[in-house]
Coordinates of C-alpha atoms in Angstrom, one line a residue:
M1 CA -18.2 -21.1 20.0
D2 CA -20.0 -17.3 20.3
T3 CA -19.7 -17.0 23.8
E4 CA -16.1 -17.6 23.5
L5 CA -15.7 -15.1 20.1
E6 CA -17.3 -13.1 22.3
K7 CA -15.4 -13.1 25.2
I8 CA -12.5 -12.4 22.9
S9 CA -14.0 -9.8 21.0
K10 CA -13.7 -7.2 24.3
I11 CA -10.3 -7.7 24.7
C12 CA -8.5 -4.1 24.2
M13 CA -4.9 -4.8 22.9
N14 CA -1.6 -2.0 23.4
T15 CA 1.6 -1.8 21.3
T16 CA 3.1 -4.4 23.7
D17 CA 1.0 -6.8 22.7
F18 CA 1.1 -6.0 19.2
E19 CA 5.2 -6.2 19.6
A20 CA 4.5 -10.1 21.1
L21 CA 2.6 -10.6 18.0
T22 CA 5.6 -10.3 15.7
G23 CA 7.5 -12.3 17.5
N24 CA 9.4 -8.9 19.0
I25 CA 10.8 -8.4 15.8
V26 CA 9.7 -4.7 15.5
K27 CA 8.5 -2.2 17.5
D28 CA 5.6 0.0 18.6
L29 CA 4.3 2.3 15.5
V30 CA 5.9 -0.6 12.8
A31 CA 4.2 -3.4 15.7
A32 CA 0.8 -1.3 15.2
A33 CA 0.6 -1.4 11.4
M34 CA 1.2 -5.1 11.3
K35 CA -1.6 -5.4 13.6
Y36 CA -4.5 -5.5 10.9
P37 CA -3.0 -8.4 8.7
L38 CA -1.1 -10.2 11.3
M39 CA -4.5 -9.8 13.4
T40 CA -7.0 -11.4 10.7
E41 CA -4.8 -13.8 8.9
T42 CA -3.5 -15.9 11.9
G43 CA -6.5 -17.4 13.2
P44 CA -7.6 -18.6 9.3
V45 CA -3.6 -20.3 9.3
I46 CA -4.7 -21.4 13.0
G47 CA -8.2 -23.1 11.2
L48 CA -6.5 -24.7 8.4
T49 CA -3.8 -26.3 10.5
E50 CA -6.1 -27.8 12.7
L51 CA -8.4 -28.6 8.9
R52 CA -5.5 -30.5 7.6
A53 CA -5.1 -32.5 11.0
A54 CA -8.4 -33.6 10.8
L55 CA -7.9 -35.2 7.6
N56 CA -5.0 -36.7 8.8
L57 CA -2.8 -34.5 5.9
G58 CA 1.2 -33.1 6.2
P59 CA 0.9 -29.5 7.5
L60 CA 0.0 -25.9 5.8
P61 CA 2.9 -26.1 2.3
P62 CA 5.0 -23.2 1.7
W63 CA 3.6 -20.3 0.6
R64 CA 3.2 -19.6 -3.0
H65 CA 1.9 -17.4 -5.3
R66 CA -1.8 -16.9 -5.0
N67 CA -3.4 -18.7 -8.4
V68 CA -7.2 -17.3 -8.4
T69 CA -8.6 -19.5 -10.6
K70 CA -10.5 -22.4 -9.5
P71 CA -10.1 -25.4 -10.1
S72 CA -12.2 -27.1 -12.3
E73 CA -14.7 -30.2 -12.9
Q74 CA -12.4 -32.2 -14.6
E75 CA -9.5 -31.4 -12.1
L76 CA -10.8 -32.5 -8.9
G77 CA -12.4 -34.9 -10.7
S78 CA -8.9 -36.4 -11.6
A79 CA -7.8 -35.5 -7.8
S80 CA -6.3 -39.8 -7.3
T81 CA -6.1 -39.2 -3.6
L82 CA -8.3 -37.2 -0.9
E83 CA -5.4 -34.9 -0.3
E84 CA -4.8 -34.3 -4.0
Y85 CA -8.6 -33.1 -4.1
Y86 CA -8.2 -31.2 -0.8
D87 CA -5.1 -29.3 -2.0
L88 CA -6.9 -28.2 -5.3
K89 CA -9.7 -26.9 -3.1
E90 CA -7.6 -25.8 -0.2
P91 CA -9.3 -21.8 1.1
K92 CA -6.1 -19.4 0.1
S93 CA -5.3 -15.8 0.8
K94 CA -3.5 -13.6 -0.7
M95 CA -1.7 -11.8 2.2
R96 CA -1.0 -15.2 3.5
S97 CA 1.3 -16.1 0.0
L98 CA 4.1 -14.8 -1.7
D99 CA 2.2 -11.7 -3.5
S100 CA 1.6 -10.6 -0.1
W101 CA 2.2 -6.6 0.4
W102 CA 2.0 -6.9 4.3
L103 CA 3.4 -10.1 5.7
L104 CA 6.6 -12.7 5.0
E105 CA 5.6 -16.5 5.6
K106 CA 7.7 -16.6 8.9
N107 CA 5.5 -13.8 10.0
M108 CA 3.1 -16.2 10.9
A109 CA 4.7 -18.6 13.4
P110 CA 5.6 -15.7 16.2
A111 CA 1.8 -14.9 15.7
V112 CA 0.1 -18.5 16.0
V113 CA 2.2 -18.8 19.2
Y114 CA 0.7 -15.2 20.7
F115 CA -2.8 -16.2 19.2
D116 CA -2.6 -19.9 21.3
E117 CA -0.7 -17.8 24.3
H118 CA -3.7 -15.6 24.0
F119 CA -7.0 -16.8 22.2
P120 CA -6.4 -20.5 22.7
A121 CA -10.5 -20.7 22.2
I122 CA -9.9 -19.9 18.7
R123 CA -7.6 -23.3 18.1
K124 CA -10.0 -25.2 20.4
I125 CA -13.2 -24.0 18.4
F126 CA -11.6 -25.5 14.7
R127 CA -10.2 -28.3 16.5
G128 CA -14.0 -29.3 17.8
K129 CA -15.9 -28.4 15.0
F130 CA -13.3 -30.4 12.6
K131 CA -13.6 -33.4 15.5
K132 CA -17.4 -33.6 15.5
I133 CA -17.8 -33.9 12.1
R134 CA -14.7 -36.2 11.2
E135 CA -16.2 -38.8 14.0
E136 CA -19.7 -38.3 12.0
G137 CA -18.6 -39.9 9.1
V138 CA -16.4 -41.3 6.7
K139 CA -13.5 -39.7 5.3
D140 CA -14.4 -38.6 1.7
R141 CA -14.7 -35.7 -0.9
K142 CA -17.8 -34.5 1.2
M143 CA -16.4 -34.4 4.4
V144 CA -13.7 -32.4 2.8
D145 CA -15.9 -30.1 1.3
R146 CA -17.9 -29.5 4.7
M147 CA -15.2 -29.5 6.6
I148 CA -14.1 -26.4 4.0
E149 CA -18.0 -24.7 5.1
E150 CA -17.1 -24.9 8.3
Y151 CA -14.1 -23.6 8.1
S152 CA -15.6 -21.0 6.4
A153 CA -18.3 -20.0 8.6
I154 CA -15.7 -20.2 11.5
K155 CA -13.3 -18.1 9.8
E156 CA -15.9 -15.4 9.7
K157 CA -17.0 -15.0 13.0
V158 CA -13.2 -15.7 14.2
Y159 CA -12.5 -12.2 12.0
K160 CA -15.7 -10.2 13.1
A161 CA -14.1 -11.0 16.7
M162 CA -10.5 -9.8 15.7
E163 CA -11.7 -6.4 14.0
K164 CA -13.0 -5.7 17.1
I165 CA -10.1 -6.1 19.1
L166 CA -8.7 -4.5 16.5
N167 CA -11.7 -1.1 17.1
N168 CA -10.5 -1.7 20.6
F169 CA -7.1 -0.9 20.3
D170 CA -5.4 1.4 22.6
K171 CA -3.9 4.2 20.7
K172 CA -2.2 5.8 23.5
S173 CA -0.3 3.0 23.8
V174 CA 1.6 4.1 20.0
N175 CA 4.3 6.6 20.3
F176 CA 4.0 9.0 17.2

């Protein structure tokens, strides 16, 4: 995992790449402005998609307003299915909510396509880790908790790789 992310972190992107990341709906300076939220949120979206798939859950739910309160022990205890339990615990982000100042839900689909084409190792890393955990035991709350912990650890490593790419950005490619 670390070797793949190290390779990714050395990539130097330019404005054309960021335009593609947005699905070519904006150009140049606007695409460059969207690079940070898209580069930092797409990895987590891929990770959560793979996490849900490993648990045989449906796709990511539509964006909602962000609820910053953590579920209580009583709420967690009263979840009658593994999916209800997971839904209470699924990691959230303001950037991936209706409260985002930068992104709309529809901005994520082209970014995911871009990542799958240019950084396929990210999906492979998440999928491989979750598959390994899934094969190790019974699908229960402990497994959900472990997968969420692994998701968080991988997400941080992916985030660091994306930060390095953002620092490698070819600033000469932006037309001011």
